[in-house]
Short mmCIF file of C-alpha atoms and ligand atoms in Angstrom, two decimals:
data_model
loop_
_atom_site.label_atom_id
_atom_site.label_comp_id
_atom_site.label_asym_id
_atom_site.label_seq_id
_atom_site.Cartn_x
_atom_site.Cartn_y
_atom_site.Cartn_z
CA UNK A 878 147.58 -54.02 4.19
CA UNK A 879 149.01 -57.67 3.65
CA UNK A 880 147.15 -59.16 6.96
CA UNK A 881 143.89 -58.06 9.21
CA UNK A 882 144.39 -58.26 12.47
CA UNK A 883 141.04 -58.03 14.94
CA UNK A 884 141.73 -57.23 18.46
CA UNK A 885 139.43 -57.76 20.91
CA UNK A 886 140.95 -56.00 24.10
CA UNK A 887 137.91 -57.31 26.15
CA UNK A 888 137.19 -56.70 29.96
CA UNK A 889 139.61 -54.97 33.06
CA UNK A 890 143.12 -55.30 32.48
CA UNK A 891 142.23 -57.03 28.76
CA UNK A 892 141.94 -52.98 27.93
CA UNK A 893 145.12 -52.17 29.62
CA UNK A 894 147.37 -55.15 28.07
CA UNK A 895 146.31 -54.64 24.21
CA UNK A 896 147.16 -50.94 24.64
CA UNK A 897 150.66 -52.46 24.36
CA UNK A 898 149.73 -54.81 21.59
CA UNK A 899 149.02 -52.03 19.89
CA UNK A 900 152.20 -49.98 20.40
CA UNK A 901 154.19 -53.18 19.02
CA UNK A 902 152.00 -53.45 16.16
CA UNK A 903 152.60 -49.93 15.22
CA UNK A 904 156.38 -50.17 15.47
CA UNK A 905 156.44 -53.61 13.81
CA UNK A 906 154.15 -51.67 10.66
CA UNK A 907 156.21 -48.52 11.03
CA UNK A 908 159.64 -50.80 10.41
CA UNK A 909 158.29 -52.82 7.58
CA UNK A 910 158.77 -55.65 9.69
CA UNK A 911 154.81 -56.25 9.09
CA UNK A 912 151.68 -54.95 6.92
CA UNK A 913 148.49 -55.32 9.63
CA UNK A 914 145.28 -53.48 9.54
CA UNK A 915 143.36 -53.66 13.11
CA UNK A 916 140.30 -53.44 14.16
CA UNK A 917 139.32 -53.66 16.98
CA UNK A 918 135.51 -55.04 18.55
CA UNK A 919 133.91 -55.28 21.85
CA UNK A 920 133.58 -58.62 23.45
CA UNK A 921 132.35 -59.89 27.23
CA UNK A 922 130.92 -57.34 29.14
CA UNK A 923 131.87 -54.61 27.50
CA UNK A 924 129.99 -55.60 24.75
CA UNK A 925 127.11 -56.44 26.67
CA UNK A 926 126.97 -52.83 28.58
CA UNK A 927 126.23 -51.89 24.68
CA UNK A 928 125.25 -54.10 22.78
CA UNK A 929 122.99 -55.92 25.42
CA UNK A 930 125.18 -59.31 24.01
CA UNK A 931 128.39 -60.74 24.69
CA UNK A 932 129.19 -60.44 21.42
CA UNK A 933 127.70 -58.62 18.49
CA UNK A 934 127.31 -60.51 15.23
CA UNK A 935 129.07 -57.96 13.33
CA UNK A 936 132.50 -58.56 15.72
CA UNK A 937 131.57 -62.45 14.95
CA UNK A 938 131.84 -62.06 11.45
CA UNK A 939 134.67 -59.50 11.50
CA UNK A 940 136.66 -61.98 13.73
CA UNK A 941 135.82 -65.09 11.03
CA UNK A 942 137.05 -62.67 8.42
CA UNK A 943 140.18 -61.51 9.80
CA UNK A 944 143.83 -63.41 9.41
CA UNK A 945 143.98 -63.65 13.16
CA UNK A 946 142.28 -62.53 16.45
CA UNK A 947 143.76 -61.34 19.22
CA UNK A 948 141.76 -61.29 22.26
CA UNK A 949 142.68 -59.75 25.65
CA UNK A 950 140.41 -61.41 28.50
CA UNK A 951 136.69 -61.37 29.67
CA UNK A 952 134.27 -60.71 32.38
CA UNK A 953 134.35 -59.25 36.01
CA UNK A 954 132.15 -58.76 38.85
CA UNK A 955 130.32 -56.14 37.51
CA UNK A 956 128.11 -58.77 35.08
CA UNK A 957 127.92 -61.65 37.81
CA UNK A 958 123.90 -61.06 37.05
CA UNK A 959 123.81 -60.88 33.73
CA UNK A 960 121.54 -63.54 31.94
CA UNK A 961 122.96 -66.46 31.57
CA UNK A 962 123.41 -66.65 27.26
CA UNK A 963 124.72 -62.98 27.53
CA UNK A 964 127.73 -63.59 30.32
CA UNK A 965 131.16 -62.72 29.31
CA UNK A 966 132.29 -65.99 28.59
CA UNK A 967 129.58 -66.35 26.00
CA UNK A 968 131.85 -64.20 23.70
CA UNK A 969 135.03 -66.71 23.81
CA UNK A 970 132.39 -69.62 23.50
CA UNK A 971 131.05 -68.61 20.65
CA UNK A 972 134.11 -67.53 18.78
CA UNK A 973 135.52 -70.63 19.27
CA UNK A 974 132.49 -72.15 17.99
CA UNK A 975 132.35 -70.44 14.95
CA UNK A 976 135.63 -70.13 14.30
CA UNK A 977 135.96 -73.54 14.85
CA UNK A 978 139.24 -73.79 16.04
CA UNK A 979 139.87 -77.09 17.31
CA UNK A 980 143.32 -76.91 18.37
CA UNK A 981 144.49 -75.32 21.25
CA UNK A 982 147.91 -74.55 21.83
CA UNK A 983 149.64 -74.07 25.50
CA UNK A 984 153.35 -73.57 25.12
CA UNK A 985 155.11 -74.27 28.77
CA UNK A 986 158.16 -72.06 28.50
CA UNK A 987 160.35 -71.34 31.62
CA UNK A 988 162.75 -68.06 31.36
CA UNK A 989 165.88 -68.90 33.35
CA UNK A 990 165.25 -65.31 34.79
CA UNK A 991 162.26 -66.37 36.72
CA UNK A 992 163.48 -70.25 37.53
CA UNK A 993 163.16 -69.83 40.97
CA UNK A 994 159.87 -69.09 40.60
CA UNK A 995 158.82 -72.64 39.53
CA UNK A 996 156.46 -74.88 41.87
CA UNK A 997 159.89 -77.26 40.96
CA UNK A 998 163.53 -76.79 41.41
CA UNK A 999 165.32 -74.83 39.14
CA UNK A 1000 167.54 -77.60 37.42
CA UNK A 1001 164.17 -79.29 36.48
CA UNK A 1002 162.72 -76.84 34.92
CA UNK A 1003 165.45 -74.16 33.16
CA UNK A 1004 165.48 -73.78 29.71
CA UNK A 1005 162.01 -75.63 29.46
CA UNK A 1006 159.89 -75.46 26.41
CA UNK A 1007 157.29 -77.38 26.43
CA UNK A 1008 154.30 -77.16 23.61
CA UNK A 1009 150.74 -79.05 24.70
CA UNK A 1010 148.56 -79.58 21.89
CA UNK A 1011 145.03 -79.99 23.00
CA UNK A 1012 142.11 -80.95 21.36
CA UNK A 1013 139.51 -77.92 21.98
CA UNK A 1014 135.72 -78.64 20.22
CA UNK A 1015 135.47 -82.61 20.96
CA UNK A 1016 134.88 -85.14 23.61
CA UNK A 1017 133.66 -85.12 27.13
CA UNK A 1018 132.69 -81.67 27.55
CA UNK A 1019 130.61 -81.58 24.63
CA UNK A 1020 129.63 -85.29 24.11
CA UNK A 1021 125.70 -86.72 24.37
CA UNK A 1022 123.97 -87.24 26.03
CA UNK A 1023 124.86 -84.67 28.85
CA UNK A 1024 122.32 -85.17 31.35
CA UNK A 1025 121.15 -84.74 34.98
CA UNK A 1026 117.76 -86.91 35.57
CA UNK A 1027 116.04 -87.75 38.80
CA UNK A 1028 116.37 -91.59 39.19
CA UNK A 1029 113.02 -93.53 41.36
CA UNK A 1030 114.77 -94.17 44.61
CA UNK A 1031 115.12 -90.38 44.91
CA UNK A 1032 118.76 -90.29 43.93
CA UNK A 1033 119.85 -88.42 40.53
CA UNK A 1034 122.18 -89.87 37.91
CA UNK A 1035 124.63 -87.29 35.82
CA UNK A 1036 126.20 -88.14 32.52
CA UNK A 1037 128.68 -86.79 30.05
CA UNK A 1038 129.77 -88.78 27.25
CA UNK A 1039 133.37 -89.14 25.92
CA UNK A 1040 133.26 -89.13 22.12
CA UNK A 1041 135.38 -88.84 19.42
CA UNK A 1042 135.76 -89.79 15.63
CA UNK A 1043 138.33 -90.41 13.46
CA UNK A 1044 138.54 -87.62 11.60
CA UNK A 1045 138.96 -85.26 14.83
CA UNK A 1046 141.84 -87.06 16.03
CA UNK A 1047 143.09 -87.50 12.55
CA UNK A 1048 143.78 -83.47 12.55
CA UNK A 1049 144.67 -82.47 15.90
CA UNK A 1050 147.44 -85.27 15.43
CA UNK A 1051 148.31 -83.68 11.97
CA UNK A 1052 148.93 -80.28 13.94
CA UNK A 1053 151.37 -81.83 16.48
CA UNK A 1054 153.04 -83.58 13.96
CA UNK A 1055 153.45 -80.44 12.02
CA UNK A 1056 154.40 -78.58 14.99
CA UNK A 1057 157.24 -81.02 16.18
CA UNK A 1058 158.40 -80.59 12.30
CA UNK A 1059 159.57 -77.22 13.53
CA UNK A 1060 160.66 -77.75 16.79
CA UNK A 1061 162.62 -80.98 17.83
CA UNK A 1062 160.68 -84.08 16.08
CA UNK A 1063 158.91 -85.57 19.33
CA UNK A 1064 155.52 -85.90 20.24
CA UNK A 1065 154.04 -87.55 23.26
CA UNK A 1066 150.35 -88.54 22.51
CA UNK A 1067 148.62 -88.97 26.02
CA UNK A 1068 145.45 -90.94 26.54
CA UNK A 1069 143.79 -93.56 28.84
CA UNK A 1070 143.59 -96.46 26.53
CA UNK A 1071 143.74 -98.50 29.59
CA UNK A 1072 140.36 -98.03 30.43
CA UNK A 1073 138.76 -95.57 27.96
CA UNK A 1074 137.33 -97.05 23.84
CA UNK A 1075 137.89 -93.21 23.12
CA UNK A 1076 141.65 -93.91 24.33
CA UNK A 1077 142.01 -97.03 22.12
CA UNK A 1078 140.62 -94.97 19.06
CA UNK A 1079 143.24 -92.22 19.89
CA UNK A 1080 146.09 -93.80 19.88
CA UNK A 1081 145.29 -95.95 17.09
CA UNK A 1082 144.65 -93.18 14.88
CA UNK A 1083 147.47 -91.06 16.64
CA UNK A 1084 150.17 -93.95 15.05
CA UNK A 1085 148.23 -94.08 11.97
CA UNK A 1086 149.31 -90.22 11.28
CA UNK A 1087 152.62 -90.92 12.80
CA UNK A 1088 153.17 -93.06 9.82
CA UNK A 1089 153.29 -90.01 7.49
CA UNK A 1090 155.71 -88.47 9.83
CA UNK A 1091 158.32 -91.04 9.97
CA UNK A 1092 161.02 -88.60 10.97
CA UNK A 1093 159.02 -87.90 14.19
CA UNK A 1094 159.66 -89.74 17.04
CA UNK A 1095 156.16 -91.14 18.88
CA UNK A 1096 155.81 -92.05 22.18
CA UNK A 1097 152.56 -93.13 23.85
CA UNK A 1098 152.02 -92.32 27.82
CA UNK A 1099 149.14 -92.62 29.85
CA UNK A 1100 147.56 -89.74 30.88
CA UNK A 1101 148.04 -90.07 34.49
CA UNK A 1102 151.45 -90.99 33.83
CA UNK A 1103 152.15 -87.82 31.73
CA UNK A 1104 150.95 -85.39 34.46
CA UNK A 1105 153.38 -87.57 37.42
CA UNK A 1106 156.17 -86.73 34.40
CA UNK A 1107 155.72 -83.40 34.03
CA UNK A 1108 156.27 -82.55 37.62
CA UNK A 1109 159.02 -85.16 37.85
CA UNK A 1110 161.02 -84.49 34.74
CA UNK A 1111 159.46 -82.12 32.23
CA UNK A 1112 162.28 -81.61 30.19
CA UNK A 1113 161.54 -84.98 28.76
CA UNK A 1114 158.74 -83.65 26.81
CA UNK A 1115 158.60 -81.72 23.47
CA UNK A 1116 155.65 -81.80 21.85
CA UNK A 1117 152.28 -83.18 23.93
CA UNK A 1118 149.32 -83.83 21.97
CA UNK A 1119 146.14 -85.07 23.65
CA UNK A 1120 142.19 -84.65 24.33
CA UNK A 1121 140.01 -82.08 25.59
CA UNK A 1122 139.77 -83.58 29.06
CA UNK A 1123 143.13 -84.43 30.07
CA UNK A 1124 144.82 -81.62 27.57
CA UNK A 1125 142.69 -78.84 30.24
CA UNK A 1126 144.70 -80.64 33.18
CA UNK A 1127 147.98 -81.48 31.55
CA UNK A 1128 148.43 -77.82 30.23
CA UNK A 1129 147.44 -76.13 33.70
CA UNK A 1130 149.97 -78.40 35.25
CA UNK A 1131 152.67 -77.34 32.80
CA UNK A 1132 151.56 -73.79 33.35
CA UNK A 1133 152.72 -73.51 36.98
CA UNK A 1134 156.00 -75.07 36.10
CA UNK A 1135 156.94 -72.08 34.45
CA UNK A 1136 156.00 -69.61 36.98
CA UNK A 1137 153.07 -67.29 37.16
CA UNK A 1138 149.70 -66.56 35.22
CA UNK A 1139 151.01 -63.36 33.94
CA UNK A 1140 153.63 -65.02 31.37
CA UNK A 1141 151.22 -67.58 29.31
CA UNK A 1142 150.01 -67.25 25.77
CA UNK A 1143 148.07 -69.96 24.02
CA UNK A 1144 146.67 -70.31 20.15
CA UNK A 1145 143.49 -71.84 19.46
CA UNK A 1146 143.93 -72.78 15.36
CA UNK A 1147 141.30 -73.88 13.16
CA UNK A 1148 141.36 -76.47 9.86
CA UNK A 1149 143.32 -74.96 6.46
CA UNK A 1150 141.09 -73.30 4.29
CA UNK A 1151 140.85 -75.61 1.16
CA UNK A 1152 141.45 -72.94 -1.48
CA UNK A 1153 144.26 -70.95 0.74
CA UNK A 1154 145.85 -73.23 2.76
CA UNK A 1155 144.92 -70.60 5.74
CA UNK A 1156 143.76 -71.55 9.63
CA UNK A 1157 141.09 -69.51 11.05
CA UNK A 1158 143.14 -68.85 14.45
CA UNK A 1159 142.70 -67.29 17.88
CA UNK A 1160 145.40 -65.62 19.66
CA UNK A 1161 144.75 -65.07 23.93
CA UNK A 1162 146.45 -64.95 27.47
CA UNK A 1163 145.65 -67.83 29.24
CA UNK A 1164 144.68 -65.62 32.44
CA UNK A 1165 141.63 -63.76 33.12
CA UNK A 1166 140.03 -60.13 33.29
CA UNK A 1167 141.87 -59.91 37.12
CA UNK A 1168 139.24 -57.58 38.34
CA UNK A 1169 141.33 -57.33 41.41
CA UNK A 1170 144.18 -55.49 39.50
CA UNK A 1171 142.12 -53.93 36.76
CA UNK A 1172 141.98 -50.06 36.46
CA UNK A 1173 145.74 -49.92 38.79
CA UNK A 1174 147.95 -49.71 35.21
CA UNK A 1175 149.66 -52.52 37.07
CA UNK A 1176 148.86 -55.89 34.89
CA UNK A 1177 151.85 -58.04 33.38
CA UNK A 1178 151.25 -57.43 29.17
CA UNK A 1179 153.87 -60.24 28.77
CA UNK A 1180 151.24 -63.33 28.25
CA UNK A 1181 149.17 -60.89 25.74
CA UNK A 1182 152.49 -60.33 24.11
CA UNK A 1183 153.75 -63.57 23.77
CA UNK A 1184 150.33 -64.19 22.09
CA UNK A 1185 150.93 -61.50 19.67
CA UNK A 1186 154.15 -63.99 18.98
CA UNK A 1187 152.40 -66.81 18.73
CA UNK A 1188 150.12 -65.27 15.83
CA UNK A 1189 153.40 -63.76 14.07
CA UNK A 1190 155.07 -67.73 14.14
CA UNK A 1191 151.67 -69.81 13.81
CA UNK A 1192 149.44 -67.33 11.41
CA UNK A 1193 151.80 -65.36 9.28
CA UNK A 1194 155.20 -67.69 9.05
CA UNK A 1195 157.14 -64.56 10.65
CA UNK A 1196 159.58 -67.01 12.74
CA UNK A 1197 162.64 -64.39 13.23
CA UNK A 1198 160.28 -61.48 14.17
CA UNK A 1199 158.45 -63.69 17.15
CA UNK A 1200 161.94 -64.85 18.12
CA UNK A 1201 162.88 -61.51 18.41
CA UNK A 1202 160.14 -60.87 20.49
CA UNK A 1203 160.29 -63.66 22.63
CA UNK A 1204 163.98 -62.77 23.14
CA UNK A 1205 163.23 -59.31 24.27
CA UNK A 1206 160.69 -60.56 27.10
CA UNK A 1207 163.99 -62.82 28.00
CA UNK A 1208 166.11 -60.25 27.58
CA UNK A 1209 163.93 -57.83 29.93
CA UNK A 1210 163.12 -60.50 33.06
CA UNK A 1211 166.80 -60.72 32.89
CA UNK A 1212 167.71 -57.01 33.08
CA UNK A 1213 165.83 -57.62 36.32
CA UNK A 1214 162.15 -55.59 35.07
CA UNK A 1215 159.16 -57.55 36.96
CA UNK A 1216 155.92 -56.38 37.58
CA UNK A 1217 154.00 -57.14 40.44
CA UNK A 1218 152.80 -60.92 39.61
CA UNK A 1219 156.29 -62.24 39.14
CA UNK A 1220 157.99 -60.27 41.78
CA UNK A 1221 161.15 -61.94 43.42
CA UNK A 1222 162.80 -60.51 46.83
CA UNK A 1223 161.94 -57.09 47.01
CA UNK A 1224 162.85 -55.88 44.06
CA UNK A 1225 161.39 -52.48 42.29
CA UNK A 1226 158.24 -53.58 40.43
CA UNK A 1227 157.18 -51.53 37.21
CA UNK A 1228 153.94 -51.07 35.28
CA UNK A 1229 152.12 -52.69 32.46
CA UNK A 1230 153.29 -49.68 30.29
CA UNK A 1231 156.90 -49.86 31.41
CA UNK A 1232 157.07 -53.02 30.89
CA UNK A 1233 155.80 -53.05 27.45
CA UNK A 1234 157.74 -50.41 26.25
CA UNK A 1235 160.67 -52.19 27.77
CA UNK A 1236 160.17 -55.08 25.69
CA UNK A 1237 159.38 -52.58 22.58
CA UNK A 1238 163.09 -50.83 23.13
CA UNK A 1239 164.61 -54.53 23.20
P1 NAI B 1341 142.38 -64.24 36.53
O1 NAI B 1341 143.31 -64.94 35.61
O2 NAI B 1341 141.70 -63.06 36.00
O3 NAI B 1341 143.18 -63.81 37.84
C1 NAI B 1341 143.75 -64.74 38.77
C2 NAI B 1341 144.84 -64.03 39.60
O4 NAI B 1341 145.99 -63.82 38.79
C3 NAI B 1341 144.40 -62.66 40.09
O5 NAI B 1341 144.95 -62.43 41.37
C4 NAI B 1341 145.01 -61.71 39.08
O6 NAI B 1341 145.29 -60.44 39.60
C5 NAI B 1341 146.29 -62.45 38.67
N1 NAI B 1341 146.63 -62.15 37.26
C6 NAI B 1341 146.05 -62.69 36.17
N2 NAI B 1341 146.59 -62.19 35.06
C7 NAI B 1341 147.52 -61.30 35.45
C8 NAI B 1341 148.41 -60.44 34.75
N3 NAI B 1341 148.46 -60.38 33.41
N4 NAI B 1341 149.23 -59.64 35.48
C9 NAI B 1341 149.20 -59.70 36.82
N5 NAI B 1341 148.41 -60.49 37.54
C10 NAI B 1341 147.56 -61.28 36.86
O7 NAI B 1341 141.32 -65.33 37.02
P2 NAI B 1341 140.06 -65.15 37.99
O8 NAI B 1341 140.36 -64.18 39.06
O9 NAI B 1341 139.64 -66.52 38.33
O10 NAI B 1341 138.90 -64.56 37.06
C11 NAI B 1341 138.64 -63.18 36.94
C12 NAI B 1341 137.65 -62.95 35.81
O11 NAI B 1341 138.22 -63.35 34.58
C13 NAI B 1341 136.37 -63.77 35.96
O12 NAI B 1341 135.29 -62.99 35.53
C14 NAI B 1341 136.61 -64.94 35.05
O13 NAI B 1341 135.41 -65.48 34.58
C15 NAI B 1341 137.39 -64.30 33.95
N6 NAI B 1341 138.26 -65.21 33.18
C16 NAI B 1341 138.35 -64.96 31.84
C17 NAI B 1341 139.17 -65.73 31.07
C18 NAI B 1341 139.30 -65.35 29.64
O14 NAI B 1341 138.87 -64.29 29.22
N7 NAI B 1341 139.90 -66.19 28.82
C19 NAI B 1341 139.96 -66.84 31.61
C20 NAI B 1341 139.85 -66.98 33.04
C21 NAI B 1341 139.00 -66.18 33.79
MG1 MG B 1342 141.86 -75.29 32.71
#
């Protein structure tokens, strides 16, 4: 095979949505359309019923070795007590570690099928696409000191430090740059300059890139600012590139303009290999392991499909084939299909599997 492909289906419905991963990448292979291998691992707590980890490090280095994983979703009641280094989670933190993929990717797109389901009125949000580039493996949540200490007068103090360097703006700016290159040539870079040295440093180094992307038009906005914007008049925005802080607000905010948790992908992508020119690069739902659902054959695969887009367009330069896809799930919500999450009126809901092979026949 041309490309390795690692799936990592994961926890409840995680299971239940690659199943249809796996039916497109079969038709994809069996239409020459692609050349994957799979293989597929345990992760979260699957992994840990046994393996006694979240993740093994065989699946670890399988995962760093592969072209692209695709993960479904972790955890679940079931390991609530599990020890702390060994929950669920500890799986996705660790690949992301080691895979070091420092950019994450949140595309806002809203369907005109499911417009009404917006928190905002239709006109404001159809036909939005919306990409948020966030920075994933710097600043405030991982910044020292990160401390809780008991202070004299009985009081505690807690700390977490805001850092960032040069060279880790430098390249999530490179990726948003890159990324408006194929897309409309604008990129918002959002930061609190204002108040923050970390801001100041951004957006200095933010124009200093800019200047090797003089056919991209740069805007600064505040990061308060940005998130009034995006509920005011997202279609403004193209391209959003900012930290790890205010990129975790600004993308959950963008989420919910498109309608539900069902229907969004993300990429996490890593620096270019020196020698190949390849990015190490993640490929997940933004939702979780829905225990509530899990089990019921019920779960919306679009998100985990969309993903399996996002890989074919960001990993493997297969732009018509994740159009094609990404037309089908339009084509689909507006034959009227919805499963249960994204439900309008009273329509007829159908399945994960109907849905999938819905898509698939599109
Ligand atoms: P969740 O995203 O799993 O579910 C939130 C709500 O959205 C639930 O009502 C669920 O049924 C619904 N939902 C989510 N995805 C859906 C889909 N594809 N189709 C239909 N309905 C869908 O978040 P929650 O409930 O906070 O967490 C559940 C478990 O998942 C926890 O153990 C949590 O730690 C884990 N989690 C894992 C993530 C990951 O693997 N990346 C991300 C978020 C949570
Ligand atoms: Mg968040």
């Amino acid at each position: 095979a041309t490309h390795s492909l690692f799936l990592l289906p994961g926890d409840g419905i995680g299971t239940e949505i690659m199943v249809e991963v796996e039916k497109l990448i079969a038709w994809t292979n069996s239409e020459q359309l692609t050349d994957f291998s799979t293989d597929t691992g345990l992760a979260g707590g699957s992994a840990y019923d046994r393996h006694q980890v979240a993740i093994t490090d065989e699946d670890v280095a399988k995962a760093k070795a592969s072209d692209a994983v695709i993960f479904g979703a972790v955890g679940g009641p079931k390991w609530d007590n599990v020890p702390y280094e060994h929950r669920p989670e500890a799986a996705l933190l660790r690949l992301r570690k080691e895979m070091a993929v420092f950019a994450n990717l949140r595309p806002a797109i809203c369907y005109p099928a499911l417009a009404d389901a917006s928190s905002l009125k239709r006109e404001l949000v159809e036909g939005l696409d919306i990409l948020i580039v966030r920075e994933l493996t710097g600043g405030v949540y991982f910044g020292e000191p990160k401390t809780i200490t008991d202070l004299e007068n009985g009081q505690k103090r807690a700390i977490d430090t805001q850092v960032y360097e040069t060279y880790e703006i430098d390249r999530i700016a490179r990726v948003a740059f890159d990324l408006a290159r194929t897309r409309n040539n604008k990129v918002h870079s959002a930061d609190k300059k204002n108040v923050m040295k970390s801001g100041v440093l951004w957006d200095e180094v933010v124009k200093g890139v800019g200047k090797d992307f003089s056919d991209v038009e740069l805007h600064h906005i505040l990061a308060d600012n940005a998130a009034m914007q995006l509920v005011r008049n997202p279609k403004q925005f193209d391209v959003m590139v900012t930290d790890n802080l205010f990129g975790d607000i600004l993308s959950d905010v963008a989420a919910m303009l498109t309608g539900s948790l069902g229907m969004l992908p993300s990429a996490s992508l890593g620096a270019p290999d020196p020698v190949t020119g390849k990015r190490k690069a993640f490929y997940e739902p933004v939702h979780g392991s829905a225990p509530d659902i899990a089990g019921k054959g019920i779960a919306n695969p679009i998100a985990m499909i969309a993903s399996v887009a996002m890989a074919l367009r960001y990993s493997f330069g297969m732009i018509e084939l994740a159009t094609r896809i990404e037309n089908a799930i339009s084509a689909v919500l507006s034959d009227g299909l919805r499963t249960g999450d994204i439900a309008q009126d009273n329509r007829k809901t159908v399945g994960t599997e109907e849905m999938g092979a819905a898509i698939l026949s599109k």
